[in-house]
Coordinates of C-alpha atoms in Angstrom, one line a residue:
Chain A
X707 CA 119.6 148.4 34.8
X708 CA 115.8 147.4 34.8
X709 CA 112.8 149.0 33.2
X710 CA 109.6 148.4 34.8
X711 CA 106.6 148.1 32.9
X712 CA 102.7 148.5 33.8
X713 CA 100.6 146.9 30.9
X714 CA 96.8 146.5 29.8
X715 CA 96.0 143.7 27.4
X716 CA 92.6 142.3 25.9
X717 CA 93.6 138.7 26.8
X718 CA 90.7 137.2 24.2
X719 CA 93.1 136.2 20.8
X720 CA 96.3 135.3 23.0
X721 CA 96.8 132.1 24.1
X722 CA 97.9 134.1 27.8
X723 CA 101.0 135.9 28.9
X724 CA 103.7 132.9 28.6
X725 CA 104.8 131.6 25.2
X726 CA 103.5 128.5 23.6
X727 CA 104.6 126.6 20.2
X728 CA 101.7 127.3 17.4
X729 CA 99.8 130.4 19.3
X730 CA 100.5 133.9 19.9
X731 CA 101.5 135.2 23.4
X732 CA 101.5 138.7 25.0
X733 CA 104.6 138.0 26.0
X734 CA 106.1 137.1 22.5
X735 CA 104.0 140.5 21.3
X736 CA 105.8 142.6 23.6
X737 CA 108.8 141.2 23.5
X738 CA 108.5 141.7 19.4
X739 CA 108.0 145.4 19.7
X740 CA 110.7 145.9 22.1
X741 CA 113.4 144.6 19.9
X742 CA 111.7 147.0 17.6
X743 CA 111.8 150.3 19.8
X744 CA 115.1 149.4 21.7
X745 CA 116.8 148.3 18.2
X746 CA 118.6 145.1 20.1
X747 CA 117.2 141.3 21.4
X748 CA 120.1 141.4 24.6
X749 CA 117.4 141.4 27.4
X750 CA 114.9 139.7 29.5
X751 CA 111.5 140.2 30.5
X752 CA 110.0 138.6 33.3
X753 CA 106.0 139.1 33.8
X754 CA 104.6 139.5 37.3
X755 CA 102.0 136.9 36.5
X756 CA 101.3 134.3 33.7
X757 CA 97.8 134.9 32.7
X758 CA 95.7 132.4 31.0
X759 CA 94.2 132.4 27.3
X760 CA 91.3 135.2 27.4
X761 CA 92.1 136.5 31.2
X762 CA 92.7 140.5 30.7
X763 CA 94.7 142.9 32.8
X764 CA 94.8 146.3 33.1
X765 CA 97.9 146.2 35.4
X766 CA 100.0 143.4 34.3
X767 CA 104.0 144.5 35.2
X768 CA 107.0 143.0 33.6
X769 CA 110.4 143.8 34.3
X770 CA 113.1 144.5 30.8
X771 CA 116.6 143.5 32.6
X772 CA 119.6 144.2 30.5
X773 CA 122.9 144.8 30.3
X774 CA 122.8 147.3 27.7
X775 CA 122.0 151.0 28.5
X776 CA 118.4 151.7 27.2
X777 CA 118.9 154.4 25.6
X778 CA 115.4 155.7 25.5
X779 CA 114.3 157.2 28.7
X780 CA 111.5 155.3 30.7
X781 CA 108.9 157.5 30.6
X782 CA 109.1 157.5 26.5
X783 CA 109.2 154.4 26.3
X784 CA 105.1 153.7 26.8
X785 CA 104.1 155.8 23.4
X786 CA 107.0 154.3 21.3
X787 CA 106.2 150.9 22.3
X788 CA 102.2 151.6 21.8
X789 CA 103.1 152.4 18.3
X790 CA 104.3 149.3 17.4
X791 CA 102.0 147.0 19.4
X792 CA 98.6 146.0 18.4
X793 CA 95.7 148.3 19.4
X794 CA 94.6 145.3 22.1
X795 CA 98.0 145.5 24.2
X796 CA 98.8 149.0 25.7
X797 CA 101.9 149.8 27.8
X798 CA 100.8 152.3 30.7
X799 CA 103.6 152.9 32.0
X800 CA 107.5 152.4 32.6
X801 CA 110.3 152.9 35.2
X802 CA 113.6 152.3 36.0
X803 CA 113.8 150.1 39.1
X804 CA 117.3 148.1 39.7
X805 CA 118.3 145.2 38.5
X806 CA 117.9 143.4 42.0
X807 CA 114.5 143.8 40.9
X808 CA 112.0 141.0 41.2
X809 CA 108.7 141.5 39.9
X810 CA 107.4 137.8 41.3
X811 CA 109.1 138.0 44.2
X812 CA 109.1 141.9 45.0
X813 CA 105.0 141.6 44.6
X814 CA 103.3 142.2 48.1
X815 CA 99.9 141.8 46.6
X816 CA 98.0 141.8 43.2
X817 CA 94.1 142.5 43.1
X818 CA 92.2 140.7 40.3
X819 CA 88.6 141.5 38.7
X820 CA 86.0 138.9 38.1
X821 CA 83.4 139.5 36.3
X822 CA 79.6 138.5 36.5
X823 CA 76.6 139.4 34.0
X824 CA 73.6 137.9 35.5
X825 CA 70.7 138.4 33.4
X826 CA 68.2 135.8 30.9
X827 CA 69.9 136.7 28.4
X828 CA 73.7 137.5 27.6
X829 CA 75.1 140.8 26.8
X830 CA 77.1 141.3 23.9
X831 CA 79.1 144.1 24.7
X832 CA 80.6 142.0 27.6
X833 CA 80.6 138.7 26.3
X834 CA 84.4 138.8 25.9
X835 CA 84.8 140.4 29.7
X836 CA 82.5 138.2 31.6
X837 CA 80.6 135.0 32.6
X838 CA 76.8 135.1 32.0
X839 CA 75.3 133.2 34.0
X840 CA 71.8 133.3 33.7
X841 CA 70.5 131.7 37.1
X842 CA 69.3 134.1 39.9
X843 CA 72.2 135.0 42.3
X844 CA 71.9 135.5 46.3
X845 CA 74.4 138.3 46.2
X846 CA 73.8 138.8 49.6
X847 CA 74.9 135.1 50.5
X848 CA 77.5 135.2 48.4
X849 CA 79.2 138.3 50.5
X850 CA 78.3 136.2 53.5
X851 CA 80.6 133.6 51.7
X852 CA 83.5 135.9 50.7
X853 CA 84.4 136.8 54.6
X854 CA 85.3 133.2 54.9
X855 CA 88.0 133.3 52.3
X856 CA 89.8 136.3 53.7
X857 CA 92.6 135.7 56.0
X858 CA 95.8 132.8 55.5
X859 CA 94.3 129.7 54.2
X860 CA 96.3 126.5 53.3
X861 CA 94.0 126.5 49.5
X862 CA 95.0 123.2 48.0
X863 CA 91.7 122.7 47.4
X864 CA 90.8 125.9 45.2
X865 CA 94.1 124.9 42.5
X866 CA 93.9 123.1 39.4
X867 CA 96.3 120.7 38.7
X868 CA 99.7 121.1 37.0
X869 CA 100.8 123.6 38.9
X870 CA 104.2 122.7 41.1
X871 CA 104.2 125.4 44.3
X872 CA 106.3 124.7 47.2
X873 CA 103.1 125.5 49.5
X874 CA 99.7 125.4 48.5
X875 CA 99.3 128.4 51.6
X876 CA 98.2 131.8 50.6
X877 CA 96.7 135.1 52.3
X878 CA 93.5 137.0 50.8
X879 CA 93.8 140.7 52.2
X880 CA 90.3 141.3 50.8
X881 CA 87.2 139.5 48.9
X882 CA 84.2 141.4 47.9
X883 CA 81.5 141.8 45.6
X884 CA 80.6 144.6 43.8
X885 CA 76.9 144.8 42.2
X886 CA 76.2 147.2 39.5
X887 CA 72.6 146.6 37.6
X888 CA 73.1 142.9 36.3
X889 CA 76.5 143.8 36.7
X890 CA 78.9 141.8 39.4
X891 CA 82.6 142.3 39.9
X892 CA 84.5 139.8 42.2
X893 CA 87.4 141.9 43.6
X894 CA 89.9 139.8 45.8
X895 CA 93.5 141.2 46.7
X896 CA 96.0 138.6 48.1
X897 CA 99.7 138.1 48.4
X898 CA 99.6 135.6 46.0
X899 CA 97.4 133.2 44.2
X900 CA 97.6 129.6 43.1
X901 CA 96.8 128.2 39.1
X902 CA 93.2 129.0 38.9
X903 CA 92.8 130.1 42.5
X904 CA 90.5 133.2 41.8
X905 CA 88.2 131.7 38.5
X906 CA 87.8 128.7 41.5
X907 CA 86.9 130.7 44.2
X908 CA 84.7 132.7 41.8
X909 CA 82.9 129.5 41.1
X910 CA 82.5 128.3 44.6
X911 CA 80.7 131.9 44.8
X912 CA 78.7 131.0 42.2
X913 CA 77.4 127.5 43.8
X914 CA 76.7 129.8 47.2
X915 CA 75.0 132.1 45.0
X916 CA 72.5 129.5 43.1
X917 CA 72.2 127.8 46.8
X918 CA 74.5 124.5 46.2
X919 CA 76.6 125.6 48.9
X920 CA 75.8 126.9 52.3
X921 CA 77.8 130.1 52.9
X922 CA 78.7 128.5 56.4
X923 CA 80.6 125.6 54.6
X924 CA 83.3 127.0 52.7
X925 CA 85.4 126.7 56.1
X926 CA 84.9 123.2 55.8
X927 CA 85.7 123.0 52.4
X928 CA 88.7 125.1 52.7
X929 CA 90.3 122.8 55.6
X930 CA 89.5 119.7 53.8
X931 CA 91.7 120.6 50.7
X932 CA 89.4 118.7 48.1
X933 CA 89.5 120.5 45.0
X934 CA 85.5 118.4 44.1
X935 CA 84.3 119.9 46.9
X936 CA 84.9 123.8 45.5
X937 CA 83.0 125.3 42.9
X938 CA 83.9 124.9 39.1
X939 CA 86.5 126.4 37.5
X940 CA 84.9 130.0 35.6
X941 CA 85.3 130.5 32.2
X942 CA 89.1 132.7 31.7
X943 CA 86.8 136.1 30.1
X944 CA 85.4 137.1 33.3
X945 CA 88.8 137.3 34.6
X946 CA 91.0 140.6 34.9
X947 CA 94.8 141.2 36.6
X948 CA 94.0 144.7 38.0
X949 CA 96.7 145.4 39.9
X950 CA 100.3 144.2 41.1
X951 CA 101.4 146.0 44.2
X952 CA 105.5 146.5 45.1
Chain B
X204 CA 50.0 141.0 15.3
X205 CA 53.5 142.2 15.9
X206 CA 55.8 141.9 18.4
X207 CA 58.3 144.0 19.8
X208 CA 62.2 143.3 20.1
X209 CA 64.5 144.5 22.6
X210 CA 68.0 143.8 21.0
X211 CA 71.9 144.1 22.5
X212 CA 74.3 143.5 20.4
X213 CA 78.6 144.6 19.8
X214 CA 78.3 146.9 16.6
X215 CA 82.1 145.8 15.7
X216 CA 81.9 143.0 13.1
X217 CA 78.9 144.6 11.6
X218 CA 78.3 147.4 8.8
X219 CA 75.5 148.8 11.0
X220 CA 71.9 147.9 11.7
X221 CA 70.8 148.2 8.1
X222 CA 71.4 145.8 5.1
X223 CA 73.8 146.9 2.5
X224 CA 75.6 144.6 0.0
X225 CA 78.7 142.8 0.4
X226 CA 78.4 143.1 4.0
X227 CA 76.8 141.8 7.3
X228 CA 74.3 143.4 9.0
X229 CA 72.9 143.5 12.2
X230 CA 69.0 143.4 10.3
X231 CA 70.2 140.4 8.0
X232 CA 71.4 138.3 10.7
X233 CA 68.5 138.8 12.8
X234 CA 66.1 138.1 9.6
X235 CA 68.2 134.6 9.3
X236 CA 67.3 133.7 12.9
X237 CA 63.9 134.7 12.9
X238 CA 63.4 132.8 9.9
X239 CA 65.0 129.5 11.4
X240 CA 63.2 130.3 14.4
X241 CA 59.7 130.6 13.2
X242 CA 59.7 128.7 10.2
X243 CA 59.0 131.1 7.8
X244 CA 59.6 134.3 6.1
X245 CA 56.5 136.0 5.7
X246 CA 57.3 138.5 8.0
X247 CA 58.5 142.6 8.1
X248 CA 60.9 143.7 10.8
X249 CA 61.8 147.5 11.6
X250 CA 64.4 148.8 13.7
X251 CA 64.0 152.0 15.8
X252 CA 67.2 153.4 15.2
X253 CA 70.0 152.6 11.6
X254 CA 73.1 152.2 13.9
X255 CA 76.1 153.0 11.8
X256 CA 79.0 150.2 11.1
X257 CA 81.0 149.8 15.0
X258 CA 78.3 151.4 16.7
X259 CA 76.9 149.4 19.9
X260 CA 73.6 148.5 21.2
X261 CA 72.3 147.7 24.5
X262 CA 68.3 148.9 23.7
X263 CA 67.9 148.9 19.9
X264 CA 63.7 148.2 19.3
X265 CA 62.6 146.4 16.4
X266 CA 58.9 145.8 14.9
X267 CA 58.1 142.1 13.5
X268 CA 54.6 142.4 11.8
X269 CA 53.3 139.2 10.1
X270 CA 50.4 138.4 8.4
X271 CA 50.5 134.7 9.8
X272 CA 50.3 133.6 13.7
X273 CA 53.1 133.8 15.4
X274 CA 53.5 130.4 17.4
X275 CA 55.7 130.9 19.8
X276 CA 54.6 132.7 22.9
X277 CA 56.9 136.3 23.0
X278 CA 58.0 135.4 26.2
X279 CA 60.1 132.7 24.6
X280 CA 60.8 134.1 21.8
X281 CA 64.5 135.8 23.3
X282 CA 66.0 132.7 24.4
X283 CA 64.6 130.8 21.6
X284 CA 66.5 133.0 19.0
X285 CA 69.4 133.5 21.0
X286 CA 70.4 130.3 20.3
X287 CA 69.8 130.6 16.8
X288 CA 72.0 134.3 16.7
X289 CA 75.8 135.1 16.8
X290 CA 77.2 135.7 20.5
X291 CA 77.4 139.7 19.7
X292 CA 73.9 139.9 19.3
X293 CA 71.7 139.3 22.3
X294 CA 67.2 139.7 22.2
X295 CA 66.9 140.7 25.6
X296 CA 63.0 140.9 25.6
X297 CA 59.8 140.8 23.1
X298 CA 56.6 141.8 23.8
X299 CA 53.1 141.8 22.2
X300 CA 52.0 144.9 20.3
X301 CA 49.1 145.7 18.1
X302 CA 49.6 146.3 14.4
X303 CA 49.4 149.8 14.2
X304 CA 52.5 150.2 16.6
X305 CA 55.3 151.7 14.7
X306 CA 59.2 151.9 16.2
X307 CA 60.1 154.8 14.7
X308 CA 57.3 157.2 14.3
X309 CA 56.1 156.4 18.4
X310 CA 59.1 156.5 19.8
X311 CA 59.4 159.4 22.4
X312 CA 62.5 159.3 22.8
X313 CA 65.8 157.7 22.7
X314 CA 69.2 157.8 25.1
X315 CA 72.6 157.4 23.9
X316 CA 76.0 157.0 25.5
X317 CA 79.2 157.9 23.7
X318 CA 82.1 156.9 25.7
X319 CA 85.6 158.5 25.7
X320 CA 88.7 156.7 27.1
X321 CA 91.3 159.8 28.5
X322 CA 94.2 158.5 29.3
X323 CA 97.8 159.0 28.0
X324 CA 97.9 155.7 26.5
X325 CA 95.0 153.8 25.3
X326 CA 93.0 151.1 27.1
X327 CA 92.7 148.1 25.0
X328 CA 90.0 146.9 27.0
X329 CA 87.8 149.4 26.1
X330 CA 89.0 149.6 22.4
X331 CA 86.1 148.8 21.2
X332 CA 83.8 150.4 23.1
X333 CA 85.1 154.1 23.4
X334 CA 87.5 157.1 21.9
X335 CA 91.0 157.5 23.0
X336 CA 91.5 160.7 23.5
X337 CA 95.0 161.3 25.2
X338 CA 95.0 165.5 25.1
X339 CA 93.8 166.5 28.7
X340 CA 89.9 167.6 28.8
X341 CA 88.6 170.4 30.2
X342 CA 85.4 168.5 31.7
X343 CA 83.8 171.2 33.9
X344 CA 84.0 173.6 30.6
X345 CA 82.6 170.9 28.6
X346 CA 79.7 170.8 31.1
X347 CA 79.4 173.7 31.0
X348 CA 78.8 173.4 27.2
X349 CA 76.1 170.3 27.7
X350 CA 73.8 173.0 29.0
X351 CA 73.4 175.2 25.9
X352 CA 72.5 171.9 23.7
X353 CA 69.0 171.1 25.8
X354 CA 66.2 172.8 24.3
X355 CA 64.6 172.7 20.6
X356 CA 66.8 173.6 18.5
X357 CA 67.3 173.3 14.8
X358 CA 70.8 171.0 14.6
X359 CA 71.0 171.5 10.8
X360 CA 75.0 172.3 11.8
X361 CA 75.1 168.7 13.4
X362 CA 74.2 166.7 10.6
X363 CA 76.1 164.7 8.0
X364 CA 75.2 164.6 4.9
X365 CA 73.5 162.2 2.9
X366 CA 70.2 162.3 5.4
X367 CA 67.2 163.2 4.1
X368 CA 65.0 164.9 6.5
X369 CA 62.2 167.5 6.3
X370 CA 63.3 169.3 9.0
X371 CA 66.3 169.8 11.2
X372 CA 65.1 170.6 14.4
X373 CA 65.1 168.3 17.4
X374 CA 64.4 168.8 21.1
X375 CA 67.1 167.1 23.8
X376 CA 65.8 167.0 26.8
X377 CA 69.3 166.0 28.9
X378 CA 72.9 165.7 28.1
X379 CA 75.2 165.0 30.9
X380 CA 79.2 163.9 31.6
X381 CA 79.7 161.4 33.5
X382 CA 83.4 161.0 34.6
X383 CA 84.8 157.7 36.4
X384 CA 88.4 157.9 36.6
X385 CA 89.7 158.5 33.0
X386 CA 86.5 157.3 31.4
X387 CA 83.7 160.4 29.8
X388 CA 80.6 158.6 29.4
X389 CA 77.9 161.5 27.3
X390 CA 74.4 160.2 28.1
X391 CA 71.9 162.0 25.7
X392 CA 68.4 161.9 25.5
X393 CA 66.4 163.1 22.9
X394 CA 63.1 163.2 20.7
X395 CA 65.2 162.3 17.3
X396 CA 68.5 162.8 16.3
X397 CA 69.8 163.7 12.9
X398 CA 72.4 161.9 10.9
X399 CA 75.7 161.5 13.0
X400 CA 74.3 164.1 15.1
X401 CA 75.3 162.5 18.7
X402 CA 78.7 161.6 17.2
X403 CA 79.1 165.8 16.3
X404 CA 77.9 166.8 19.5
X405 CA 80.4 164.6 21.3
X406 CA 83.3 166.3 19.0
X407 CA 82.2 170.2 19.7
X408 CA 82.3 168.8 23.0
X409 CA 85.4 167.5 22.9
X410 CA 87.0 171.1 21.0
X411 CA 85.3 172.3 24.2
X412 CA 87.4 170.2 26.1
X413 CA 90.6 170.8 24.2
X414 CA 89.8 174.6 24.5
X415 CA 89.2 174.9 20.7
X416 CA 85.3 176.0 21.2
X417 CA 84.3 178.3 24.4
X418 CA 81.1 176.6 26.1
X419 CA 80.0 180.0 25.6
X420 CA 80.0 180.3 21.6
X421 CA 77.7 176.8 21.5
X422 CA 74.2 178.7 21.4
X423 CA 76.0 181.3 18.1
X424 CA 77.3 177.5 16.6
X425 CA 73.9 176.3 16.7
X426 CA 72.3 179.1 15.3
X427 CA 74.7 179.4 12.4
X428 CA 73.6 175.8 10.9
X429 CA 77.0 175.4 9.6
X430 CA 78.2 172.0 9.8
X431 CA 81.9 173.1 10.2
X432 CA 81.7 175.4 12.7
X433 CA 81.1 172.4 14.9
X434 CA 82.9 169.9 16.0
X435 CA 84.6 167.0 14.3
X436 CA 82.1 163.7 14.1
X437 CA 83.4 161.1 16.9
X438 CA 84.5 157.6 16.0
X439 CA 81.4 155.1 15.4
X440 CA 82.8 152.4 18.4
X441 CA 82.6 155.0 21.3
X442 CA 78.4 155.0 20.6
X443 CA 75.5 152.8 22.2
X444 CA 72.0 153.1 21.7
X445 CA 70.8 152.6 25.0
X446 CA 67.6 153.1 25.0
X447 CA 64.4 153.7 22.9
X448 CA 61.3 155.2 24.9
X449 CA 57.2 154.5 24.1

């Protein structure tokens, strides 16, 4: 048997989702408060994506596989687990799913957030959940640039090192840019993204945006798989895991 | 000569705009980079508004008046002590004004948002930055509500105490809801507001919401002037100053 679990976490004093020696993960946090709710350590959790050090989500998922019963139903299982995890993780949501289950696998698509404030000066109230970048930004370039991003692309270029994939191939469903005020949110949903694959393409944006980069090349930067000839990497703040589709 | 501030900054580490011992304020550590900044100290600065300990601001105004030249151009004056500030405080502008200019007493009026997360389970993203309220809200009754508020009125019932005022009354000339998804965002503008008197509002909004307070029986709550016939006074976090209007 499986529980399935949506969860929202301030990423900014975790070292990410995974478990490292000398920092504190969201994983280790949950996984804490579960042998606390659930009263026993005999199970595993498996998240749907390893975020970085500082990247948010609002709909991380992580499957709880045991072979226990759980004997607190699923859908009490969010408010008992809140009340023993710090006020900057929140579980949203749980349900039983089988134990063929594979939240990695099983994922057709996840859609993440990344966030923009372009002003002179920075804002404080979104320092944490955004880049400032205080250049001026052709927004409308920029969406010319996104349409070039959309479809399956072999993106060995837009990956940071020490990542081991099979296939560097991926397909982005959508790319667009949302402007609110100084306000910009990056949304891109794809079936499946490599290790820094959405703060790079974010920063190849960015290079469109202050004119570095001609819209019209990123095909040409795409094909020639050359992770120098992409943007930078973005900071991890501006970055949120929105949503893992099944 | 003075010059006028615009100033952003994240309320959370702070005990509020105004100096107080044993703690950090908002004032002191503006003062500290002002004085780096211009290289010296004979100087008085005067906020527009005493934002409370957790409470935000993306518009404060604040009054340097000096005896001595000021040096540096305003214009440069925001990047200039940004470096010099704390990331969770941000000048976002500074302009010229005679001496005679006073924040307080010429201010027309000022906007606030109080923001309200209603969800279940809480957001941790907007932790900071809201109230969790997980009880379902009424939002078209508290609307309704909004409507009896705008007007002069004499708000001695929405007041803490502990301010010393000579009188209670204060015009608002809007209060609106603005719902997206399960966020409440209260946007209130007004010629002055009493102590914690945006904070009250927002909770006899909320017993509206709850069902508590009929939208009807606000104008016979505000005529009463009794504090606890109103509703409860709202976390500090879910506030912002947004705006202060000359």
């Amino acid at each position: 048997m499986g529980i399935l679990f949506t969860i929202a976490y301030n990423g900014t004093r975790y070292c990410g989702w995974q478990s490292q020696t000398n920092a504190v993960s969201v994983y280790d946090t949950l996984q804490a408060a579960l042998v606390k709710v659930l009263g026993m350590d005999d199970f595993s959790l498996l998240g749907a994506s390893r975020t970085d050090s500082g990247v948010h989500a609002l709909g991380q998922r992580a499957h709880l596989r045991s072979n226990y019963p759980i004997k607190i139903p699923a859908e009490r299982l969010p408010h008992a687990l809140n009340s023993a995890l710090p006020k900057d993780i929140s579980i949203l949501g749980a349900t039983m799913v089988d134990n063929q289950f594979h939240p990695i696998n099983d994922a057709k698509s996840k859609t993440y957030s990344y966030k923009i404030y372009n002003h002179l000066q920075r804002n404080p109230l979104l320092w944490d959940f955004s880049a400032y970048i205080p250049m001026t930004l052709d927004v409308e370039k920029m969406q010319a640039a996104c349409a070039y991003f959309i479809g399956k692309h072999d993106f060995a270029g837009f990956c940071s090192v020490g990542s081991v994939v099979t296939s560097t191939v991926r397909e982005i469903f959508s790319l667009e840019i949302i402007k609110d005020g100084h306000l910009l949110e990056i949304l891109v949903n794809g079936n499946g993204f490599l290790y820094n694959m959405v703060r790079i393409i974010t920063g190849t944006l960015v290079a469109v945006g202050v004119g570095r980069i001609s819209p019209d090349d990123i095909p040409d930067i795409i094909k020639s798989g050359e992770r120098k000839r992409a943007g930078k990497t973005m900071l991890p703040q501006g970055l949120t895991l929105v949503e893992v589709f099944y």
